[in-house]
mmCIF file of C-alpha atoms and ligand atoms in Angstrom:
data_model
loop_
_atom_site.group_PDB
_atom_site.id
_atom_site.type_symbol
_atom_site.label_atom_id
_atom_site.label_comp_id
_atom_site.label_asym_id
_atom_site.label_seq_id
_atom_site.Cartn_x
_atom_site.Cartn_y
_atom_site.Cartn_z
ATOM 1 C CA UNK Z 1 -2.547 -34.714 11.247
ATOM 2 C CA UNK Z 2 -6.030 -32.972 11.421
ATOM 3 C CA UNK Z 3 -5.927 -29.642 8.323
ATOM 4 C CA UNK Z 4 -5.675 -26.550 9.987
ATOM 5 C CA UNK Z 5 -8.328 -23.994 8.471
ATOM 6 C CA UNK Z 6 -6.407 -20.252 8.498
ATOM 7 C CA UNK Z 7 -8.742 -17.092 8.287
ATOM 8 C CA UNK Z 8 -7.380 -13.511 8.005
ATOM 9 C CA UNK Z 9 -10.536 -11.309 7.670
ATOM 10 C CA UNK Z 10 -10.727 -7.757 6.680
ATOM 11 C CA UNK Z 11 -11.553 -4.223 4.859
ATOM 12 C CA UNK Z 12 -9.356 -4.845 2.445
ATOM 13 C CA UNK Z 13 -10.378 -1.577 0.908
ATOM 14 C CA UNK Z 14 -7.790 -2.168 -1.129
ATOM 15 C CA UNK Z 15 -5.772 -5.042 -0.093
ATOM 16 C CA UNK Z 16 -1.962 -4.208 -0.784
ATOM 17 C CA UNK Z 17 1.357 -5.732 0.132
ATOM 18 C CA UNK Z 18 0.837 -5.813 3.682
ATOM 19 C CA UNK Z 19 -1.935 -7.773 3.835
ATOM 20 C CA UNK Z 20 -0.721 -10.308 1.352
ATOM 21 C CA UNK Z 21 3.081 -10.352 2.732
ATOM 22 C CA UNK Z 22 1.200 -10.752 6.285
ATOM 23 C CA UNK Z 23 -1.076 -13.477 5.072
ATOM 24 C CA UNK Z 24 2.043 -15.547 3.294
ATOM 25 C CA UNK Z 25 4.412 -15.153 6.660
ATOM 26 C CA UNK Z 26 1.376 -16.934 8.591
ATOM 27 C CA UNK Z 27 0.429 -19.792 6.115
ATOM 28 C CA UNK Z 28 4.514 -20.831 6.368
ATOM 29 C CA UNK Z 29 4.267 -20.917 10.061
ATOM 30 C CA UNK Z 30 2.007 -23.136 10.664
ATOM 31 C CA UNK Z 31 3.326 -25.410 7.359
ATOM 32 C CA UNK Z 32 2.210 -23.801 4.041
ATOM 33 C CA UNK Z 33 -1.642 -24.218 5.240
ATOM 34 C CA UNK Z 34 -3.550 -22.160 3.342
ATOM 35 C CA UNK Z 35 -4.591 -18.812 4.931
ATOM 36 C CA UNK Z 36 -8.483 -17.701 3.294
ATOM 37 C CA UNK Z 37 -8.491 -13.839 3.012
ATOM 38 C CA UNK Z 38 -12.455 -12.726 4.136
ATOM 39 C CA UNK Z 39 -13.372 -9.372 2.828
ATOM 40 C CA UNK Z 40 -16.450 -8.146 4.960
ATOM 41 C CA UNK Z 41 -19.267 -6.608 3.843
ATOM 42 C CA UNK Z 42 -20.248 -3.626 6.074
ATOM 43 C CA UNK Z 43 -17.813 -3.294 8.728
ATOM 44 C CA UNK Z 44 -19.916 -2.572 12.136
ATOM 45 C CA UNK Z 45 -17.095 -0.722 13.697
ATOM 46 C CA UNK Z 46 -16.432 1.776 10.128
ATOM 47 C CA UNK Z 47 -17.717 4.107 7.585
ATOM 48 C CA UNK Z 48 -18.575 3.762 4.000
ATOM 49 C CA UNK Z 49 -15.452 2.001 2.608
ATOM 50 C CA UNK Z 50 -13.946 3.663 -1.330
ATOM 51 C CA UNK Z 51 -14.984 0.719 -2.990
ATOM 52 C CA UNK Z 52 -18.160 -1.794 -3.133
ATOM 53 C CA UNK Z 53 -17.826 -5.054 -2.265
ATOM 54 C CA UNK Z 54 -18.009 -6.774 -5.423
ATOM 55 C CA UNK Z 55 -14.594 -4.255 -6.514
ATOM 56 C CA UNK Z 56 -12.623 -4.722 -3.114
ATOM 57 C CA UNK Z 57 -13.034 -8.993 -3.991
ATOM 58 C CA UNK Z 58 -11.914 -8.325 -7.888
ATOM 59 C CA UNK Z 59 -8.631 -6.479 -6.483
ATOM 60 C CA UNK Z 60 -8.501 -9.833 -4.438
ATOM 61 C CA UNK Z 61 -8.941 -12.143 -6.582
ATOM 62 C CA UNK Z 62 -5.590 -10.471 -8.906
ATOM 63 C CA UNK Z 63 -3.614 -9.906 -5.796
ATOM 64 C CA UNK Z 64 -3.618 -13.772 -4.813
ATOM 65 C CA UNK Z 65 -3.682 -15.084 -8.450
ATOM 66 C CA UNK Z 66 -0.779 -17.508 -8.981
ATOM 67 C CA UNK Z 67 -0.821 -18.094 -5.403
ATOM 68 C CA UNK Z 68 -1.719 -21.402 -4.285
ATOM 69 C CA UNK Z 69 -1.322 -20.400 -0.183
ATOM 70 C CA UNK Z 70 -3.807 -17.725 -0.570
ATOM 71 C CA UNK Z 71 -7.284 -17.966 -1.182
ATOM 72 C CA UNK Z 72 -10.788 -16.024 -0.704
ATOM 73 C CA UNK Z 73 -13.714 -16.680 1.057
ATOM 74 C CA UNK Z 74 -16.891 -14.582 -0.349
ATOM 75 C CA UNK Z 75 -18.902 -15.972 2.809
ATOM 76 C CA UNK Z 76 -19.392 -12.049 4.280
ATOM 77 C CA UNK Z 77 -19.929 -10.778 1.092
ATOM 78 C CA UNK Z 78 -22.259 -13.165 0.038
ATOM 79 C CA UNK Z 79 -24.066 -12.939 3.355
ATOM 80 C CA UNK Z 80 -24.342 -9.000 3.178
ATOM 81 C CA UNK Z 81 -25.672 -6.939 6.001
ATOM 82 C CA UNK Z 82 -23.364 -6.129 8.877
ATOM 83 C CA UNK Z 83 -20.229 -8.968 8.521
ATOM 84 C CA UNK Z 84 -19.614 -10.619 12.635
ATOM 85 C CA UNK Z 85 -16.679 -12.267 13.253
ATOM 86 C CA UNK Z 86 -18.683 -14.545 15.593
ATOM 87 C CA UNK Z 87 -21.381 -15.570 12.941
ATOM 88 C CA UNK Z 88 -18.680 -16.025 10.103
ATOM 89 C CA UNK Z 89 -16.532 -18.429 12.680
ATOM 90 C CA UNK Z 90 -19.788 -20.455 13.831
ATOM 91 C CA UNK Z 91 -20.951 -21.296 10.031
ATOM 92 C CA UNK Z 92 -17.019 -22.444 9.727
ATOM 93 C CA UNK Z 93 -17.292 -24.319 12.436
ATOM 94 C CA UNK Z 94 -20.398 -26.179 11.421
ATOM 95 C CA UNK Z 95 -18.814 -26.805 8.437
ATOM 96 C CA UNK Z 96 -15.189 -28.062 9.499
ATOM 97 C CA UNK Z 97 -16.922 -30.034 12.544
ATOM 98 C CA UNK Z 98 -16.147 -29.478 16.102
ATOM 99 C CA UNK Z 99 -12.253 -31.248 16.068
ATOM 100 C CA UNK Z 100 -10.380 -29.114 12.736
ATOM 101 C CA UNK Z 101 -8.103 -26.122 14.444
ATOM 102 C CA UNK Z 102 -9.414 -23.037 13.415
ATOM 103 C CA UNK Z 103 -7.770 -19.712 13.516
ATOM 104 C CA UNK Z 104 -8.741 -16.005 12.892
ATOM 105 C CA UNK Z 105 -5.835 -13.687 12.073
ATOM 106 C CA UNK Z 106 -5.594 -10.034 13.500
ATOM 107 C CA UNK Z 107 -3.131 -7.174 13.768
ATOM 108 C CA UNK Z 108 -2.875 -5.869 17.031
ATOM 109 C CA UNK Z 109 -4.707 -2.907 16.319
ATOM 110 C CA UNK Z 110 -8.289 -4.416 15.461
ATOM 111 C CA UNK Z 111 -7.485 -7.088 18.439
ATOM 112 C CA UNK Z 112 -7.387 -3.887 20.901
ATOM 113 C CA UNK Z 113 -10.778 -3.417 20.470
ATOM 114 C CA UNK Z 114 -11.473 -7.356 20.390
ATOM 115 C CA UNK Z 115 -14.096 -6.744 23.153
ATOM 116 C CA UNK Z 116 -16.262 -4.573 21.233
ATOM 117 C CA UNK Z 117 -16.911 -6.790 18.751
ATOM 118 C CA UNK Z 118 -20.450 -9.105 19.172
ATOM 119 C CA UNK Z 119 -20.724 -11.810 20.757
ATOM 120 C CA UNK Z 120 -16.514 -11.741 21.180
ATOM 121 C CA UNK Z 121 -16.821 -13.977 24.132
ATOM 122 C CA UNK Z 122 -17.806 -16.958 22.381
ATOM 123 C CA UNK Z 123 -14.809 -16.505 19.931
ATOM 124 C CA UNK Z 124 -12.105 -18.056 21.830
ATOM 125 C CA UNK Z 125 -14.367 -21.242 22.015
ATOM 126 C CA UNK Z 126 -14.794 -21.092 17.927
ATOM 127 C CA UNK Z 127 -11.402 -20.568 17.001
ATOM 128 C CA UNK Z 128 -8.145 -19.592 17.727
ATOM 129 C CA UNK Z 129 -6.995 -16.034 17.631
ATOM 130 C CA UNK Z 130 -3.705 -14.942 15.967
ATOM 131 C CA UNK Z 131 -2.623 -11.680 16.860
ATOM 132 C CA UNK Z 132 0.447 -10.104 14.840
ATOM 133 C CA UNK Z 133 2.025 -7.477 16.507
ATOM 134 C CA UNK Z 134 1.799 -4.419 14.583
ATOM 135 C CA UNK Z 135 3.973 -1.741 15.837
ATOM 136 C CA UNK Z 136 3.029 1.461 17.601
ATOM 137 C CA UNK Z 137 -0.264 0.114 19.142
ATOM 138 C CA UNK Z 138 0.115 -1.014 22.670
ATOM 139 C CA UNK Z 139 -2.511 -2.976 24.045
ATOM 140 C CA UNK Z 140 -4.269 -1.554 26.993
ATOM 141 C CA UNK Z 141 -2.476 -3.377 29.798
ATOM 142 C CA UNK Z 142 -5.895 -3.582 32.399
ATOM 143 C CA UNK Z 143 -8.056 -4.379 29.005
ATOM 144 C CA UNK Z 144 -9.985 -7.637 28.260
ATOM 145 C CA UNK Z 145 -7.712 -8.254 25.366
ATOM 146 C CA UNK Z 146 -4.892 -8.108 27.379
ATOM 147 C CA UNK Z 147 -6.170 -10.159 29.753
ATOM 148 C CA UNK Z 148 -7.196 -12.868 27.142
ATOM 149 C CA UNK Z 149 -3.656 -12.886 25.948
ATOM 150 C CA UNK Z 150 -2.533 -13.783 29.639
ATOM 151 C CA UNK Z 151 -4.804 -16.365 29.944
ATOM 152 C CA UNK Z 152 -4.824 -17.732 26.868
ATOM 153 C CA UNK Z 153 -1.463 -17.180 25.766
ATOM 154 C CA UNK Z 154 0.750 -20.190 23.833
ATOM 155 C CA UNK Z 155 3.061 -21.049 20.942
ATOM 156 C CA UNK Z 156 2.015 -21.830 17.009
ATOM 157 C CA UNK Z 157 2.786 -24.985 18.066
ATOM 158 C CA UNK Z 158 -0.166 -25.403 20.245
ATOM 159 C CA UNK Z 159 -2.482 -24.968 17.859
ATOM 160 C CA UNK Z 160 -2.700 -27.677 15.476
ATOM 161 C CA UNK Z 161 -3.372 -29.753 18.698
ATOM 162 C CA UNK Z 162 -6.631 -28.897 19.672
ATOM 163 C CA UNK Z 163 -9.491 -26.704 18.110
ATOM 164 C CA UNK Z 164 -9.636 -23.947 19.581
ATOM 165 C CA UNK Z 165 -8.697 -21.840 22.599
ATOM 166 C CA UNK Z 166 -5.455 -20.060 22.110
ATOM 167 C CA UNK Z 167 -4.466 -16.774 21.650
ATOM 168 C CA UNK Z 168 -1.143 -16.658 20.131
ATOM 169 C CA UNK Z 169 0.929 -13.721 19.537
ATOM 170 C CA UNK Z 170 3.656 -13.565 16.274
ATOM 171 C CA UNK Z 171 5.677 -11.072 15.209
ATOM 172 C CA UNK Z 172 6.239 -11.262 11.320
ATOM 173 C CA UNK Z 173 8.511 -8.261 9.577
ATOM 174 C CA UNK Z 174 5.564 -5.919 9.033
ATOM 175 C CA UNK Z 175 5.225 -3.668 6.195
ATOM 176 C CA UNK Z 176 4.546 -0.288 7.220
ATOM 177 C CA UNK Z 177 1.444 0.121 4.792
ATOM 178 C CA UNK Z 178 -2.452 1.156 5.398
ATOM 179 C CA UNK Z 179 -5.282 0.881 2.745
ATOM 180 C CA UNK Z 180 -5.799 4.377 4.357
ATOM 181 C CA UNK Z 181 -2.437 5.999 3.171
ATOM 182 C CA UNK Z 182 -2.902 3.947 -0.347
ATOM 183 C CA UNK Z 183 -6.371 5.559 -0.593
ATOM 184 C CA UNK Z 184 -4.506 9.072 0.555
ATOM 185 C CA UNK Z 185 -2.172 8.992 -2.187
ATOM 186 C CA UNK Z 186 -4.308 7.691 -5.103
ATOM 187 C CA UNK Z 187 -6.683 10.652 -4.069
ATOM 188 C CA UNK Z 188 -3.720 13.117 -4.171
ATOM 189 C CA UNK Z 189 -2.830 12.323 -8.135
ATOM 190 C CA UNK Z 190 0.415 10.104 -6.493
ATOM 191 C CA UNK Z 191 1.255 6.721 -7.612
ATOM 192 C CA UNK Z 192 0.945 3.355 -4.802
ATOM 193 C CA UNK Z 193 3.119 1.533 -7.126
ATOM 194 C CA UNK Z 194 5.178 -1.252 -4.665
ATOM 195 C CA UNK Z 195 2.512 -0.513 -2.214
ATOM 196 C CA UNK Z 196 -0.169 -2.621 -4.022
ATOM 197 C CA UNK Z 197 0.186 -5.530 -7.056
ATOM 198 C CA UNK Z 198 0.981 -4.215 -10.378
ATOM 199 C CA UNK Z 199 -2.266 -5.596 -11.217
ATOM 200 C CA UNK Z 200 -4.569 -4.763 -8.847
ATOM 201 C CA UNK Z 201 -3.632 -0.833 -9.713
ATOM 202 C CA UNK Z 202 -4.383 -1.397 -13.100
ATOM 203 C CA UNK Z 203 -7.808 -2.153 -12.355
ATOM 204 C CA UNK Z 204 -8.366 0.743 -9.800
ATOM 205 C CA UNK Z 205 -7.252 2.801 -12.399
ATOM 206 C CA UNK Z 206 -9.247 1.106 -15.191
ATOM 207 C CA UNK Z 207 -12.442 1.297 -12.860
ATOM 208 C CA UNK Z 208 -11.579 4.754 -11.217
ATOM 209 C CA UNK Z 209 -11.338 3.738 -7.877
ATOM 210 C CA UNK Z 210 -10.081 5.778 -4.884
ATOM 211 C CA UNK Z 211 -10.319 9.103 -7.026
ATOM 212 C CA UNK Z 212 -7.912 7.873 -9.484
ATOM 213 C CA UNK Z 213 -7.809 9.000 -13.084
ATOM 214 C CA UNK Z 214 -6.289 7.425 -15.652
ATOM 215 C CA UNK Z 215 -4.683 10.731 -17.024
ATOM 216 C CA UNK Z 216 -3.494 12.173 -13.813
ATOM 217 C CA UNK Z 217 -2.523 8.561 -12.009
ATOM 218 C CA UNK Z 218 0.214 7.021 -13.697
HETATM 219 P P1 ATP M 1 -7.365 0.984 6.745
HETATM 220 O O1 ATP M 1 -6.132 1.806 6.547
HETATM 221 O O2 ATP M 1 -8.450 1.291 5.751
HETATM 222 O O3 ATP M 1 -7.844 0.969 8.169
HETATM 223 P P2 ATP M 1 -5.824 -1.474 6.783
HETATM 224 O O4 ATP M 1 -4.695 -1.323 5.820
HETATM 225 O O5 ATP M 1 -5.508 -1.343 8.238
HETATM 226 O O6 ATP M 1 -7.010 -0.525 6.352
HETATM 227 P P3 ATP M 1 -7.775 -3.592 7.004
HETATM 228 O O7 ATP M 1 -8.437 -4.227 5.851
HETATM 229 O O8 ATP M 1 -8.584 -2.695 7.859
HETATM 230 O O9 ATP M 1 -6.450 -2.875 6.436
HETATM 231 O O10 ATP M 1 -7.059 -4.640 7.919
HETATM 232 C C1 ATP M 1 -7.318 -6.001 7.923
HETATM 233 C C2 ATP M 1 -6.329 -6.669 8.847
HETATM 234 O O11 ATP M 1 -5.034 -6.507 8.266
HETATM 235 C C3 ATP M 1 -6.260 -6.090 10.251
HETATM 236 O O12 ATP M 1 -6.200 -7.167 11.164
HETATM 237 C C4 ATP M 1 -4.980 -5.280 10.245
HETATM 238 O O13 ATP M 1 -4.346 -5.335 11.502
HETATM 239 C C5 ATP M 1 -4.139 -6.029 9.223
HETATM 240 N N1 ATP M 1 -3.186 -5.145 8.528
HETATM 241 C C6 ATP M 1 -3.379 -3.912 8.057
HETATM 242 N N2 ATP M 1 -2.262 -3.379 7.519
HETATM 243 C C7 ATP M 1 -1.322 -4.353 7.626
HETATM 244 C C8 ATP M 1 0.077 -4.423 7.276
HETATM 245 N N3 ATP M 1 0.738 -3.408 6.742
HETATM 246 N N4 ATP M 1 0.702 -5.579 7.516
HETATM 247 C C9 ATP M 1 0.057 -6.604 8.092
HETATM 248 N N5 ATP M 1 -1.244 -6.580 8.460
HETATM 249 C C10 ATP M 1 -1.923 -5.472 8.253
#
């Protein structure tokens, strides 16, 4: 059977357990393939993110570590300037060749704004698009997301048979955790122990990320 390349792209600013738990439940349905984390560079669509680029891949790169289903792809970063969905998926593309399934991960809440992003059209004939439901955001029902999801709609199954196309909704337990409230409470002198890897808040306290400090952070 043709590989299956899995991308889940993000802030990850920092990543933490949903991300990773999220990432894990979607490599084992579609068969322990591999799912690539992608950290982008400037988000178009956001601000100035707590950490540079070359930190927010370091707390990757400990989060995944003894993890053979999860892996990093620097592409974005490596790229800099404004990180596209569209240009990240057509490089892959040229790479895989035209006949290996792609597919782009997304919670529901970045794929409600799906048709903001550039060049979003051409996306559902790069790759297709997983979206995980992630509770209390409703998709606007006359939207063009929506719409994609009704005309595009079908089962994990269906996408290890062709390369591209689908737009396939799961719904994985989902861990109610945000980079944002992590950031909150690491700001506030509070710990995001569980929240995050052991590891990867020993190194945003060792480098002092997110307003923590060593003395008042424990
Ligand atoms: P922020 O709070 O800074 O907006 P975030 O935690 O939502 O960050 P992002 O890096 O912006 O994380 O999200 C990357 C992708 O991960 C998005 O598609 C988002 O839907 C998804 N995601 C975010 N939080 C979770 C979670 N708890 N479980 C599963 N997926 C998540």
């Amino acid at each position: 059977m043709m590989p299956m390349h899995i991308l889940y792209g993000g802030t990850f600013d920092p990543v933490h357990h949903g991300h990773l738990r999220l990432a894990l439940e979607v490599s084992e349905r579609f068969g322990n393939v591999p799912v690539h984390l992608v950290p982008c560079y400037i988000p178009p669509h956001r601000g100035e993110t707590g950490a540079t680029a070359a930190q927010r891949l370091r707390l990757l790169e400990l989060a995944i570590d003894g993890e053979p289903r999860l892996r990093i792809d620097d592409r974005e970063l490596r790229r800099e300037g404004a990180s596209y969905t569209a240009d990240t998926l057509r490089q892959l593309r040229n790479e895989l060749g035209p006949d290996v399934p792609l597919v782009m991960v997304l919670g529901t809440d970045a794929f409600a704004g799906f048709d903001l992003w550039k060049e979003w059209q051409q996306i559902p004939d790069l790759a297709h698009i997983v979206v995980v439901r992630r509770p209390g955001t409703l998709l606007d029902p006359e939207g063009e997301p929506a719409r994609l999801l009704t005309e595009r709609g079908g089962e994990a199954v269906d996408a290890s048979a062709r390369a591209s196309g689908r737009v396939i909704e799961l719904d994985p337990p989902w861990l109610d955790i945000s980079a944002t409230g992590v950031r909150e409470r690491i700001g506030r002198g509070r710990s995001p122990r569980y929240l995050v890897p052991d590891n990867v808040w020993e190194e945003i306290r060792r480098l002092g990320l997110y307003g923590a400090c060593p003395v008042k952070n424990f």
